[in-house]
Amino acid sequence: MTRPKAPLDEAIHEALAPGTIGAVDSWQFKVFLAIADEDSSGLTDHELNASLKATSGLNNLRARRIGLTNAGLIQLSGEKRSTGTGKAGVYVLSEESKRNFSPNLGVSDIELLSSESQDEAESLLARRTRARARLAMLARQMQRGAAANSIAVENRLDEKDIAASCYLAGTNPSRGQVEVKIDSDGVYISLRFTADEDAQYRTYRQKLKEHSEALAAAMENGTDPENRFGRVFRELGSEDIQDFSEWLVLVSEEPTSSGVYTLHYPPNLLEKIQIAENLNNISRAVFTILRQTEEESTDPILVIIRECLLDESIAKQLVRLTSSATQVLLSGPPGTGKTHIVRQIAKILTQESNILFLQFHPNYSYEDFVEGIRPKLTLSGAIGYELVHGPLRQLSERAAEEPDKGFVLVIDELNRADIPRVFGELLFLLEYRGPGNRIRLPYSGDMFYLPVNLVILATMNSSDRSISTMDAALHRRFRDFRLEPDTEVLRRWLEIRTSRELADDAAERLERLNEALADELDNDHTFGHAALMRADLSEVGFEAIWYESFEPVVRDFFMGNQEAVLRMRETFIGDINDEE
């Protein structure tokens, strides 16, 4: 799954003079953004390394910083800060860069950015490019605020107006987004909820109403804007509401309505406050409350989004499928989160004590799964035999005794076993459930059926054995859902635990490698996003991960072809020092 280049970063990069800095995905540009984000506070080299968590280490980041200094984009502030081993210089934006990229704004900035006139010094297009860059720098504070509380967010840049919005990663923006806009009257910070016809959205909105006081405090954030105004949009018209709590109640009562609440900071007020810090704090508080509202909600879609970091569209498909089918198969390459996802779905469907987890393997048999005769040592020391019920029969009998409760059997790596041998005559029962469809078991002679309140969730690694080789009769009795490597999940996971910059780097490397593997082999011979979901990624580094985890698998993929292995290595690692 491919995410387009970050719109905020693209807007900032576009405003830089050509040739003065590396590409938008280079570590040199990431160093520039990290220093620009801090504005007048700046960063030492050690603070820069701690912030970005680059796998290339302090020396490589220092080389990138030197290049920025030589290009006149940053400079020493004259201040020195302790690093633990001494004192180090603090780097800030140069005076020229500050005029173009500082996230804080004043009267002169608003006048310049909003001017519609074209003078000899700067064209209207150049003004607009610079305005979008300043907006993007300000909007990055929304990301930073959320990240401070380990919350991943996504952003959008309005192509028409000088405006940007931010919302919880993976969710529909209708669930709540923070917006920032710049025009000739100053800066506007808004909280917006849009209409959603999904019935489950109603529960979320109702739960949100319980946080009205906390959200009101989050929006005010201790800074008194000159104006505040709310508006609720309904089918028959709109209504203006100044009080935030009253506005939120009206928005929450009807999910098919939309609402926006706005704080206005005119140019003269911007001179007295740090608008970047204000937006950072608002974003941190608002997204924390929105995340808390999700966690309090029993909406299964939100549970999947939160626990598995999947996009809302995928979460909806999974919930709908597992709510309507009694046998579901999640397939895909290793590391795509299949086992974790089925565990979460099982918890949604029933309580923990009614879930049974099995791991299939090549020696697993019908006797292990359903029932069989097993040797037993008697009290006299002789060897006898007894009938032993397998996990499927045990769980089925429990489900039959409690028909008003749900039971879930999770089978991990279904296709590692000899499936026809393991399931035997149960193929009939998978298709025809209930007490009216009994069969006689071969060992005990008992009549047996699969109750309708027993759901079977299974996973299958498509690279181990092609789905097409799975017994056709069994395969058609399972509803299949394929999971592909998802770099968005990787980004969200790493952004919460490391840094956004490292998350983007890891996602881009994995994407390149998988595209190359799919081109030369197929989509089954790729790596899942879990392969790089490591909290210690910045310490271990991509090169070590390649040799420890990736190369042995790639060598098997290509049956020892060393040239192919080297091609894949270069695709994944590239220039480990990122000379740009």
mmCIF file of C-alpha atoms in Angstrom, residues 340-527:
data_model
loop_
_atom_site.group_PDB
_atom_site.id
_atom_site.type_symbol
_atom_site.label_atom_id
_atom_site.label_comp_id
_atom_site.label_asym_id
_atom_site.label_seq_id
_atom_site.Cartn_x
_atom_site.Cartn_y
_atom_site.Cartn_z
ATOM 1 C CA HIS A 340 -2.403 -10.586 15.434
ATOM 2 C CA ILE A 341 -5.516 -9.554 13.515
ATOM 3 C CA VAL A 342 -7.383 -12.852 14.004
ATOM 4 C CA ARG A 343 -6.600 -12.710 17.724
ATOM 5 C CA GLN A 344 -8.122 -9.229 17.915
ATOM 6 C CA ILE A 345 -11.169 -10.285 15.889
ATOM 7 C CA ALA A 346 -11.664 -13.290 18.163
ATOM 8 C CA LYS A 347 -11.688 -10.972 21.208
ATOM 9 C CA ILE A 348 -14.324 -8.828 19.511
ATOM 10 C CA LEU A 349 -16.518 -11.850 18.792
ATOM 11 C CA THR A 350 -16.427 -13.374 22.274
ATOM 12 C CA GLN A 351 -14.766 -13.405 25.690
ATOM 13 C CA GLU A 352 -11.222 -14.686 26.175
ATOM 14 C CA SER A 353 -12.276 -17.929 27.900
ATOM 15 C CA ASN A 354 -14.292 -18.964 24.825
ATOM 16 C CA ILE A 355 -11.342 -18.668 22.430
ATOM 17 C CA LEU A 356 -9.062 -21.594 21.562
ATOM 18 C CA PHE A 357 -5.815 -21.027 19.638
ATOM 19 C CA LEU A 358 -4.192 -23.845 17.621
ATOM 20 C CA GLN A 359 -0.947 -23.919 15.643
ATOM 21 C CA PHE A 360 -0.988 -26.405 12.757
ATOM 22 C CA HIS A 361 2.227 -28.167 11.708
ATOM 23 C CA PRO A 362 3.180 -30.951 9.239
ATOM 24 C CA ASN A 363 2.625 -33.749 11.784
ATOM 25 C CA TYR A 364 -0.790 -32.513 12.920
ATOM 26 C CA SER A 365 -3.512 -35.113 12.291
ATOM 27 C CA TYR A 366 -7.237 -35.834 12.513
ATOM 28 C CA GLU A 367 -6.550 -37.664 15.765
ATOM 29 C CA ASP A 368 -4.972 -34.510 17.216
ATOM 30 C CA PHE A 369 -7.754 -32.257 15.943
ATOM 31 C CA VAL A 370 -11.024 -34.181 16.401
ATOM 32 C CA GLU A 371 -10.564 -37.451 18.300
ATOM 33 C CA GLY A 372 -8.300 -40.473 18.344
ATOM 34 C CA ILE A 373 -7.009 -43.479 20.257
ATOM 35 C CA ARG A 374 -4.000 -42.682 22.420
ATOM 36 C CA PRO A 375 -1.709 -44.959 24.482
ATOM 37 C CA LYS A 376 -2.056 -44.695 28.246
ATOM 38 C CA LEU A 377 0.042 -46.099 31.073
ATOM 39 C CA THR A 378 -2.192 -47.986 33.537
ATOM 40 C CA LEU A 379 -1.684 -48.174 37.319
ATOM 41 C CA SER A 380 -0.143 -51.616 36.918
ATOM 42 C CA GLY A 381 2.446 -50.244 34.527
ATOM 43 C CA ALA A 382 0.924 -51.844 31.450
ATOM 44 C CA ILE A 383 0.158 -49.871 28.311
ATOM 45 C CA GLY A 384 -3.508 -49.410 27.529
ATOM 46 C CA TYR A 385 -5.438 -47.264 25.090
ATOM 47 C CA GLU A 386 -8.103 -44.615 25.516
ATOM 48 C CA LEU A 387 -10.251 -42.390 23.360
ATOM 49 C CA VAL A 388 -9.139 -38.754 23.555
ATOM 50 C CA HIS A 389 -11.280 -35.859 22.361
ATOM 51 C CA GLY A 390 -9.352 -33.280 20.350
ATOM 52 C CA PRO A 391 -9.664 -29.491 20.723
ATOM 53 C CA LEU A 392 -12.272 -29.115 17.975
ATOM 54 C CA ARG A 393 -14.629 -31.625 19.580
ATOM 55 C CA GLN A 394 -14.089 -30.163 23.057
ATOM 56 C CA LEU A 395 -14.834 -26.597 21.945
ATOM 57 C CA SER A 396 -17.789 -27.716 19.804
ATOM 58 C CA GLU A 397 -19.389 -29.502 22.749
ATOM 59 C CA ARG A 398 -18.959 -26.413 24.932
ATOM 60 C CA ALA A 399 -20.563 -24.267 22.225
ATOM 61 C CA ALA A 400 -23.475 -26.714 21.894
ATOM 62 C CA GLU A 401 -24.091 -26.533 25.655
ATOM 63 C CA GLU A 402 -24.149 -22.704 25.614
ATOM 64 C CA PRO A 403 -25.874 -21.729 22.348
ATOM 65 C CA ASP A 404 -26.408 -18.126 23.471
ATOM 66 C CA LYS A 405 -22.649 -17.491 23.695
ATOM 67 C CA GLY A 406 -20.048 -17.141 20.958
ATOM 68 C CA PHE A 407 -17.018 -19.431 20.642
ATOM 69 C CA VAL A 408 -14.001 -18.982 18.373
ATOM 70 C CA LEU A 409 -11.406 -21.479 17.173
ATOM 71 C CA VAL A 410 -8.271 -19.805 15.788
ATOM 72 C CA ILE A 411 -6.065 -21.971 13.551
ATOM 73 C CA ASP A 412 -2.693 -20.414 12.799
ATOM 74 C CA GLU A 413 -0.861 -21.447 9.607
ATOM 75 C CA LEU A 414 -3.659 -23.710 8.417
ATOM 76 C CA ASN A 415 -1.822 -24.879 5.298
ATOM 77 C CA ARG A 416 1.238 -26.217 7.149
ATOM 78 C CA ALA A 417 -0.735 -29.395 7.922
ATOM 79 C CA ASP A 418 -2.107 -32.024 5.525
ATOM 80 C CA ILE A 419 -5.512 -30.354 5.483
ATOM 81 C CA PRO A 420 -7.705 -33.139 3.956
ATOM 82 C CA ARG A 421 -6.202 -35.629 6.422
ATOM 83 C CA VAL A 422 -6.772 -33.327 9.413
ATOM 84 C CA PHE A 423 -10.372 -32.389 8.588
ATOM 85 C CA GLY A 424 -11.586 -35.700 7.160
ATOM 86 C CA GLU A 425 -15.392 -35.937 7.146
ATOM 87 C CA LEU A 426 -15.655 -32.508 8.796
ATOM 88 C CA LEU A 427 -15.739 -30.941 5.323
ATOM 89 C CA PHE A 428 -19.459 -31.717 5.313
ATOM 90 C CA LEU A 429 -19.981 -30.104 8.723
ATOM 91 C CA LEU A 430 -18.159 -26.921 7.717
ATOM 92 C CA GLU A 431 -20.812 -26.343 5.082
ATOM 93 C CA TYR A 432 -23.825 -27.661 6.994
ATOM 94 C CA ARG A 433 -23.996 -26.531 10.604
ATOM 95 C CA GLY A 434 -26.391 -27.281 13.471
ATOM 96 C CA PRO A 435 -27.883 -30.356 15.217
ATOM 97 C CA GLY A 436 -29.844 -31.280 12.098
ATOM 98 C CA ASN A 437 -26.591 -32.100 10.308
ATOM 99 C CA ARG A 438 -24.893 -34.776 12.394
ATOM 100 C CA ILE A 439 -22.299 -37.305 11.279
ATOM 101 C CA ARG A 440 -20.914 -40.397 13.021
ATOM 102 C CA LEU A 441 -17.307 -40.074 14.152
ATOM 103 C CA PRO A 442 -15.109 -43.054 13.154
ATOM 104 C CA TYR A 443 -13.333 -43.696 16.481
ATOM 105 C CA SER A 444 -16.039 -43.160 19.095
ATOM 106 C CA GLY A 445 -19.073 -43.829 16.919
ATOM 107 C CA ASP A 446 -20.702 -40.749 18.487
ATOM 108 C CA MET A 447 -22.986 -38.487 16.482
ATOM 109 C CA PHE A 448 -21.365 -35.087 16.113
ATOM 110 C CA TYR A 449 -22.164 -31.666 14.618
ATOM 111 C CA LEU A 450 -20.643 -28.183 14.484
ATOM 112 C CA PRO A 451 -22.816 -25.621 16.296
ATOM 113 C CA VAL A 452 -23.625 -22.364 14.522
ATOM 114 C CA ASN A 453 -22.171 -20.305 17.385
ATOM 115 C CA LEU A 454 -18.649 -21.665 16.752
ATOM 116 C CA VAL A 455 -16.597 -19.460 14.416
ATOM 117 C CA ILE A 456 -13.378 -20.756 12.858
ATOM 118 C CA LEU A 457 -10.734 -18.148 12.012
ATOM 119 C CA ALA A 458 -7.636 -19.377 10.182
ATOM 120 C CA THR A 459 -4.444 -17.889 8.767
ATOM 121 C CA MET A 460 -2.295 -19.060 5.871
ATOM 122 C CA ASN A 461 1.101 -17.884 4.638
ATOM 123 C CA SER A 462 0.756 -17.703 0.876
ATOM 124 C CA SER A 463 4.523 -17.916 0.327
ATOM 125 C CA ASP A 464 4.741 -21.290 2.116
ATOM 126 C CA ARG A 465 2.351 -22.966 -0.245
ATOM 127 C CA SER A 466 0.187 -21.403 -2.935
ATOM 128 C CA ILE A 467 -3.490 -21.017 -2.097
ATOM 129 C CA SER A 468 -4.296 -22.878 -5.299
ATOM 130 C CA THR A 469 -2.789 -26.091 -3.871
ATOM 131 C CA MET A 470 -5.079 -25.982 -0.850
ATOM 132 C CA ASP A 471 -7.807 -28.598 -1.081
ATOM 133 C CA ALA A 472 -10.485 -26.989 -3.257
ATOM 134 C CA ALA A 473 -13.360 -28.511 -1.298
ATOM 135 C CA LEU A 474 -12.023 -27.006 1.923
ATOM 136 C CA HIS A 475 -11.033 -23.698 0.369
ATOM 137 C CA ARG A 476 -14.532 -22.959 -0.899
ATOM 138 C CA ARG A 477 -15.907 -23.476 2.612
ATOM 139 C CA PHE A 478 -13.798 -20.584 3.936
ATOM 140 C CA ARG A 479 -14.366 -16.908 3.156
ATOM 141 C CA ASP A 480 -10.956 -15.663 2.076
ATOM 142 C CA PHE A 481 -9.502 -12.245 2.950
ATOM 143 C CA ARG A 482 -6.034 -11.441 1.646
ATOM 144 C CA LEU A 483 -3.662 -9.166 3.546
ATOM 145 C CA GLU A 484 -0.810 -7.511 1.666
ATOM 146 C CA PRO A 485 2.318 -5.830 3.073
ATOM 147 C CA ASP A 486 1.052 -2.453 4.310
ATOM 148 C CA THR A 487 3.663 0.270 4.684
ATOM 149 C CA GLU A 488 1.059 2.553 6.283
ATOM 150 C CA VAL A 489 0.799 0.163 9.239
ATOM 151 C CA LEU A 490 4.606 0.175 9.470
ATOM 152 C CA ARG A 491 4.689 3.976 9.358
ATOM 153 C CA ARG A 492 2.105 4.331 12.132
ATOM 154 C CA TRP A 493 3.779 1.750 14.361
ATOM 155 C CA LEU A 494 7.262 3.258 14.015
ATOM 156 C CA GLU A 495 6.033 6.847 14.249
ATOM 157 C CA ILE A 496 4.552 6.087 17.670
ATOM 158 C CA ARG A 497 7.715 4.356 18.932
ATOM 159 C CA THR A 498 10.582 6.086 17.095
ATOM 160 C CA SER A 499 10.191 9.103 14.799
ATOM 161 C CA ARG A 500 8.176 10.078 11.750
ATOM 162 C CA GLU A 501 11.395 10.474 9.763
ATOM 163 C CA LEU A 502 12.626 6.952 10.518
ATOM 164 C CA ALA A 503 9.133 5.588 9.853
ATOM 165 C CA ASP A 504 9.109 7.122 6.371
ATOM 166 C CA ASP A 505 12.613 5.833 5.641
ATOM 167 C CA ALA A 506 11.715 2.273 6.678
ATOM 168 C CA ALA A 507 8.464 2.297 4.706
ATOM 169 C CA GLU A 508 10.171 3.539 1.547
ATOM 170 C CA ARG A 509 12.906 0.879 1.778
ATOM 171 C CA LEU A 510 10.398 -1.940 2.306
ATOM 172 C CA GLU A 511 8.257 -0.652 -0.541
ATOM 173 C CA ARG A 512 11.233 -0.614 -2.930
ATOM 174 C CA LEU A 513 12.268 -4.130 -1.959
ATOM 175 C CA ASN A 514 8.770 -5.582 -2.306
ATOM 176 C CA GLU A 515 8.242 -3.948 -5.695
ATOM 177 C CA ALA A 516 11.505 -5.490 -6.913
ATOM 178 C CA LEU A 517 10.598 -8.927 -5.509
ATOM 179 C CA ALA A 518 7.115 -8.815 -7.036
ATOM 180 C CA ASP A 519 8.570 -7.825 -10.421
ATOM 181 C CA GLU A 520 11.041 -10.711 -10.464
ATOM 182 C CA LEU A 521 8.930 -13.314 -8.625
ATOM 183 C CA ASP A 522 5.349 -12.615 -7.488
ATOM 184 C CA ASN A 523 3.372 -10.894 -4.717
ATOM 185 C CA ASP A 524 3.545 -13.956 -2.472
ATOM 186 C CA HIS A 525 7.340 -13.696 -2.306
ATOM 187 C CA THR A 526 7.475 -10.356 -0.507
ATOM 188 C CA PHE A 527 8.054 -9.206 3.079
#
